[in-house]
Tab-separated table of C-alpha atoms in Angstrom:
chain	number	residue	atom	x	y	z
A	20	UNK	CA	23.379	-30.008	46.510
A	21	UNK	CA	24.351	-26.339	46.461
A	22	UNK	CA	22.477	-23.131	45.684
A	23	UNK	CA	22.716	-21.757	41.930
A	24	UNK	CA	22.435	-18.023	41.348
A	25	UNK	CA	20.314	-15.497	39.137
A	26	UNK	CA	22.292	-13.903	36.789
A	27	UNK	CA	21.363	-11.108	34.148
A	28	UNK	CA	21.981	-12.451	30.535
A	29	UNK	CA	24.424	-9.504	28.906
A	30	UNK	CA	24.748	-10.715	25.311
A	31	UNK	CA	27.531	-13.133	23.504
A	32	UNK	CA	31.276	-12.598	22.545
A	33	UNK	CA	34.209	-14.938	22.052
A	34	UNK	CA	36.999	-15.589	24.112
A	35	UNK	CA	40.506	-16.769	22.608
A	36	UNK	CA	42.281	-19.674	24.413
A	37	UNK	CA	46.145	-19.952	24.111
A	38	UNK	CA	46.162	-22.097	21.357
A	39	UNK	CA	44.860	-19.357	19.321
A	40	UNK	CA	40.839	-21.047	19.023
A	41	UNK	CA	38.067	-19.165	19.605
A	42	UNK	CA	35.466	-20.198	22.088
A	43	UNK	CA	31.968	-18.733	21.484
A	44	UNK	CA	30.557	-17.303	25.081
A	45	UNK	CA	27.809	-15.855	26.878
A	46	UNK	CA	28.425	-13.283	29.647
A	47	UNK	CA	26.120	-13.347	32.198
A	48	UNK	CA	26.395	-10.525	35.510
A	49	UNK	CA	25.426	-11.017	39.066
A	50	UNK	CA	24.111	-7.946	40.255
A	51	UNK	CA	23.981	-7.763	43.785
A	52	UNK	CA	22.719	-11.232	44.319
A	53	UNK	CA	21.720	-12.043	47.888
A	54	UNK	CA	20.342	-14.663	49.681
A	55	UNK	CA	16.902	-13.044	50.982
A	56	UNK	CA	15.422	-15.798	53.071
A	57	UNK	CA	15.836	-19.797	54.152
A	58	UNK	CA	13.451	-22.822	53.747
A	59	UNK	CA	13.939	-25.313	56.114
A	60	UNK	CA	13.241	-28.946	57.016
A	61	UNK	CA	11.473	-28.038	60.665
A	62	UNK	CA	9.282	-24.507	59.305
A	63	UNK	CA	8.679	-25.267	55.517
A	64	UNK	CA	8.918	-29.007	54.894
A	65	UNK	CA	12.231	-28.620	52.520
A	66	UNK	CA	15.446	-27.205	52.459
A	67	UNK	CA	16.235	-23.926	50.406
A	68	UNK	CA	17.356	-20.711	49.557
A	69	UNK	CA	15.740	-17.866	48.617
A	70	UNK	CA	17.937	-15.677	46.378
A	71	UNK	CA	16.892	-12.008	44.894
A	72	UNK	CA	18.950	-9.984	42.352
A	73	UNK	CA	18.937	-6.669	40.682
A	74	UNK	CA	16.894	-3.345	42.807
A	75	UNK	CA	13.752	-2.588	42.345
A	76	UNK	CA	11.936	1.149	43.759
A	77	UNK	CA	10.667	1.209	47.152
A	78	UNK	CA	7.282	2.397	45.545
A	79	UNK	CA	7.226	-0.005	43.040
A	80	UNK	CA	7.038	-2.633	45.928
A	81	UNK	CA	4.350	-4.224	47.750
A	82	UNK	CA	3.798	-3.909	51.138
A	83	UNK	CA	4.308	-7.405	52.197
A	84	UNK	CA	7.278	-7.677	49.907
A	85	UNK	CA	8.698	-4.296	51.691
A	86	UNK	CA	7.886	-6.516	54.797
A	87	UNK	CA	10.099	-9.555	53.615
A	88	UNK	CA	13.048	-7.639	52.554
A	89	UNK	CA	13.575	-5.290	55.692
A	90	UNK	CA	13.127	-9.219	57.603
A	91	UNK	CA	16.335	-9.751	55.801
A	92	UNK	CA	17.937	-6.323	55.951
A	93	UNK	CA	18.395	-6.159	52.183
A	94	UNK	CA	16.868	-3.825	49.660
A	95	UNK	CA	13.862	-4.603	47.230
A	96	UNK	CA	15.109	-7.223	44.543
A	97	UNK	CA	14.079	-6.755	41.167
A	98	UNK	CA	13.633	-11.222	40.578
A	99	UNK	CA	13.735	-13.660	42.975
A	100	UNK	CA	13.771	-17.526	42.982
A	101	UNK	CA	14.394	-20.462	45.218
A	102	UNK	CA	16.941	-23.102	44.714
A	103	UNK	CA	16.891	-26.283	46.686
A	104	UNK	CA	19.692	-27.102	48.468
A	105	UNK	CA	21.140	-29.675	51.068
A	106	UNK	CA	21.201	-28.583	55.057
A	107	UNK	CA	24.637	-28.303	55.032
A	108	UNK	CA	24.928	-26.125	52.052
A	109	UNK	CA	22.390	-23.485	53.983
A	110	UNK	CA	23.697	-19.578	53.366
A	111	UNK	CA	23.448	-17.194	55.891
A	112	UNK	CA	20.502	-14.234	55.169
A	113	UNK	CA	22.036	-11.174	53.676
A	114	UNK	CA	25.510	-12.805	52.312
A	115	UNK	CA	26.064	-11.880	48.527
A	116	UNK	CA	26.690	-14.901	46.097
A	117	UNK	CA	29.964	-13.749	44.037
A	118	UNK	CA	31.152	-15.618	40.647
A	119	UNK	CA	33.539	-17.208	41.853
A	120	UNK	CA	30.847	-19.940	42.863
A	121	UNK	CA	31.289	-21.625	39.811
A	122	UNK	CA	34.755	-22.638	38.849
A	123	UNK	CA	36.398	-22.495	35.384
A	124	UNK	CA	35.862	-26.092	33.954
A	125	UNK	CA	32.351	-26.890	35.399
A	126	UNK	CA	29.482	-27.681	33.740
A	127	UNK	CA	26.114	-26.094	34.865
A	128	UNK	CA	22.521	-26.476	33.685
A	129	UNK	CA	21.119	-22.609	32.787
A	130	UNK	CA	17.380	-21.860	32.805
A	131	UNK	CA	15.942	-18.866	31.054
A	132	UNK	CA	12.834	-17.325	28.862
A	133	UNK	CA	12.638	-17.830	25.092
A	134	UNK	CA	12.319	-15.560	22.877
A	135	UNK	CA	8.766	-15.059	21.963
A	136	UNK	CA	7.914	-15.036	18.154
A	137	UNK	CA	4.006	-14.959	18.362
A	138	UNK	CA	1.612	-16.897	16.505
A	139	UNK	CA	3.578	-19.544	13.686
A	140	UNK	CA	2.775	-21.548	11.114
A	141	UNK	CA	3.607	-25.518	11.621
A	142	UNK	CA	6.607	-25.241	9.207
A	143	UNK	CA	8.591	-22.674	11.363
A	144	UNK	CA	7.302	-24.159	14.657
A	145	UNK	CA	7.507	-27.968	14.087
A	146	UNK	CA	9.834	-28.115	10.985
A	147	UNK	CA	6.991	-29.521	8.517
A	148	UNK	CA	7.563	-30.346	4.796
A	149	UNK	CA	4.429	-28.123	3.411
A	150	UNK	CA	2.624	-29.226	0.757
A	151	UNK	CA	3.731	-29.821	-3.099
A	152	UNK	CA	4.502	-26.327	-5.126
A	153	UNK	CA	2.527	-27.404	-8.180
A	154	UNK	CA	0.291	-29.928	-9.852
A	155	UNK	CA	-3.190	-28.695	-8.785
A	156	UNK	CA	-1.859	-26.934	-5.128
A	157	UNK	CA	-2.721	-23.720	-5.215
A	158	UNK	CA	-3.654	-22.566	-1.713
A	159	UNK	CA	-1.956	-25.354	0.471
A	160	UNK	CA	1.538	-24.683	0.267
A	161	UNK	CA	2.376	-24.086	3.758
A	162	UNK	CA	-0.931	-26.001	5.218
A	163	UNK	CA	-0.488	-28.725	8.056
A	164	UNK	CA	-2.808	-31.283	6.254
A	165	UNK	CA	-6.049	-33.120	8.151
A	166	UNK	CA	-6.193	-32.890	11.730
A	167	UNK	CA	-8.412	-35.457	12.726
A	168	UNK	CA	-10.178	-38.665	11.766
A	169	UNK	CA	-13.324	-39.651	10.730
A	170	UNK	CA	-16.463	-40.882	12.922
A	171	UNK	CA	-14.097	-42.646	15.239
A	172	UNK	CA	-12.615	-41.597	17.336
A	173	UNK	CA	-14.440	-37.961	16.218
A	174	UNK	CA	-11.743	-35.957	17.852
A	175	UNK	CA	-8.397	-34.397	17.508
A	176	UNK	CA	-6.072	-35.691	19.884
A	177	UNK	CA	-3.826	-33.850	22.351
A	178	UNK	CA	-0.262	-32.620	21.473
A	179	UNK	CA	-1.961	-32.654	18.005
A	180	UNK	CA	1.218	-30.555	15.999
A	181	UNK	CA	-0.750	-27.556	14.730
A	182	UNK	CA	0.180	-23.999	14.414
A	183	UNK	CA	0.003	-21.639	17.281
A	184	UNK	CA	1.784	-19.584	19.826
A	185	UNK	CA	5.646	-20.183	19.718
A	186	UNK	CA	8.346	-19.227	21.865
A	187	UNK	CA	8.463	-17.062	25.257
A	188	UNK	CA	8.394	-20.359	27.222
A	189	UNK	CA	10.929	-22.002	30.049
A	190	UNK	CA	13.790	-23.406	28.609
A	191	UNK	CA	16.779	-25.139	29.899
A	192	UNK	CA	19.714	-26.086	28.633
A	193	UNK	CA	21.872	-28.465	30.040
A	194	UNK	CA	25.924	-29.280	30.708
A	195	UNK	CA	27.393	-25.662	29.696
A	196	UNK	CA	31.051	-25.372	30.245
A	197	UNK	CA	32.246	-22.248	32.589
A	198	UNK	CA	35.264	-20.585	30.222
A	199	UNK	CA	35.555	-17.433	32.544
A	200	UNK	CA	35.283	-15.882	35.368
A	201	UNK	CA	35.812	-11.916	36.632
A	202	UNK	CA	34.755	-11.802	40.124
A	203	UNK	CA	35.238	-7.861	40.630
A	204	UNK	CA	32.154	-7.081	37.824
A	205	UNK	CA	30.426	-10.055	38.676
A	206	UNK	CA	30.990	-11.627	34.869
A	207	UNK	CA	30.218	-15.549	34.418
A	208	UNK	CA	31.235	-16.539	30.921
A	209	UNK	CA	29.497	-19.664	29.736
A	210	UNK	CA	30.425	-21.700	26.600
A	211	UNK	CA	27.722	-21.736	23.577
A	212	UNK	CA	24.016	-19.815	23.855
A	213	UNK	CA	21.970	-19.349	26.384
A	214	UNK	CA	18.000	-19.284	26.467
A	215	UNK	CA	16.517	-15.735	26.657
A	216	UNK	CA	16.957	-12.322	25.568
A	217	UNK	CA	19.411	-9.560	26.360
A	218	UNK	CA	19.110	-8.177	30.037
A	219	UNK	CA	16.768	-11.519	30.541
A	220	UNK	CA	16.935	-13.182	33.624
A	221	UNK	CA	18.904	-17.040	34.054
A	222	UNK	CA	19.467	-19.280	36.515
A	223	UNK	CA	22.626	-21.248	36.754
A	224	UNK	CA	22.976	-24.200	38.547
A	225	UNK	CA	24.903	-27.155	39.259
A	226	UNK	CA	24.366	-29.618	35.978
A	227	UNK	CA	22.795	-32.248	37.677
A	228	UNK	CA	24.650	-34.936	35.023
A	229	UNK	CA	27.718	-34.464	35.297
A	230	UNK	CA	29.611	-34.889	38.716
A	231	UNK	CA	30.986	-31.492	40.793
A	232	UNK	CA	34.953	-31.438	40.169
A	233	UNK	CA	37.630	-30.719	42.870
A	234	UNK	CA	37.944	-27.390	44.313
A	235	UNK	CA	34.411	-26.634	44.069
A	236	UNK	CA	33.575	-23.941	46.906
A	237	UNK	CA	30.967	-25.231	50.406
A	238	UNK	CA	28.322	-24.070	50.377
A	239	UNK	CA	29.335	-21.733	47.897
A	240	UNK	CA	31.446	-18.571	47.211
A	241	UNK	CA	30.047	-15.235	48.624
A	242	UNK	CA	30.551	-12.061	50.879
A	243	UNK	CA	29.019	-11.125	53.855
A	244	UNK	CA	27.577	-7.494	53.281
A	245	UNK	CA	26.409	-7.031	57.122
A	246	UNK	CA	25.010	-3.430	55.536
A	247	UNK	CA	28.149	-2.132	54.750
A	248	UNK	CA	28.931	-0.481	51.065
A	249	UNK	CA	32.170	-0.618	49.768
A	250	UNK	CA	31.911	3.477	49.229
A	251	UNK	CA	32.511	3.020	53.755
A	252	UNK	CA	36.130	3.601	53.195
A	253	UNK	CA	35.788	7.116	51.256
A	254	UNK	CA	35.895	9.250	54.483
A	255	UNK	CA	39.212	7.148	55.604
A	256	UNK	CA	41.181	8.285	52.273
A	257	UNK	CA	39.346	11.813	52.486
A	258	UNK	CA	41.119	12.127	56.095
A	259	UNK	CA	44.497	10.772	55.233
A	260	UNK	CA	44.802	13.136	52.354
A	261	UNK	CA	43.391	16.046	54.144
A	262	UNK	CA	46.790	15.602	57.122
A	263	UNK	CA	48.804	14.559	54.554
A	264	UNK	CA	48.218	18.442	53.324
């Protein structure tokens, strides 16, 4: 079992293959995704990662989350989220998750947050009939009917389908085909729609029904940062120029 990764949802496009069809596609971006801290067997009881994404302000942190963080040498993360994982799949603290982790071909399972549409009748939320347009209906068009029964049983059951808050719930969607990857901006392109909003956060794993294919990369593709930005190689080409003068 490997670790998935937190991605930010960017919005849909298409992509054209070389037979000239169109593929609908969600981009997703990794943005600085790191592996902030490990679960294991021995300390916690289970084996995972602890991944964070995005950057958040140093003020806007708590102190025992400015705690964690410097622990792991990385800077505040904006989300973070746990994926279990198998002992052998363990990533080192620090290392960057690139994406290149998924390969093109792969199916994954994505997790995200609906959209939230507030309070809805039981015709948009649970797809009911309504009531009859004429012949003595005059207020009960879009009613859900009775509720309950009579002296027995006396109540309205559970997971009764009434109206009510709709949306803005965890949703996942399974066996999503990876059509792209661009592993210099971070893009994973995933076939059809994905749960959530613009600039939402998703998890992508693994799909956990279909089996992983050949070539898929132990425990996973990423870059060890070791606190080192790629901007470190600015006063090399600065000095080069300047004797080249």
């Amino acid at each position: 079992m490997r670790s998935g990764v937190i991605a930010q949802k960017v919005g849909m496009t298409r992509i054209f293959t070389d037979a000239g069809e169109q593929v609908p596609v969600t981009v997703l971006r990794l943005d600085n995704c790191q592996v902030v801290a490990q679960r294991t067997e021995e300390k916690n009881g289970y084996t995972a990662l602890q991944l964070g994404v995005g950057l958040r302000k140093v003020k806007n942190t708590p102190r025992a989350l400015r705690g964690h963080f410097a622990a792991a040498s990385v800077e505040p993360k904006r989300k973070m989220a746990e994926f279990r994982v198998s002992p052998e799949n363990l990533i080192d603290v620090g290392a960057e998750l690139t994406a290149d982790h998924f390969i093109i071909g792969q199916f994954v399972d994505v997790t995200g947050t609906s959209h939230g549409k507030g309070f809805q009748g039981v015709i948009k939320r649970h797809h009911f009939g309504g009531g009859r347009a004429t012949h003595g209906n005059s207020v009960s068009h879009r009613t859900h009917g009775s509720t309950g029964q009579r002296q027995d049983p006396g109540k309205v059951f559970k997971g009764k389908k009434m109206a009510g808050h709709m949306g803005d719930t965890r949703v996942t969607t399974q066996n999503l085909k990876i059509v792209k990857t661009d592993v210099p901006r971070g893009l994973i392109m995933v076939e059809g729609a994905v749960p959530g909003a613009k600039g939402g956060w998703i998890l992508v794993r693994d799909a956990v029904k279909r089996p992983l294919p050949d070539g898929v990369p132990t425990p996973g593709a990423f870059r060890k940062t070791n606190g080192v930005t790629p901007d470190a190689a600015a006063p090399v080409e600065a000095t080069e120029s300047k004797e080249a003068e």
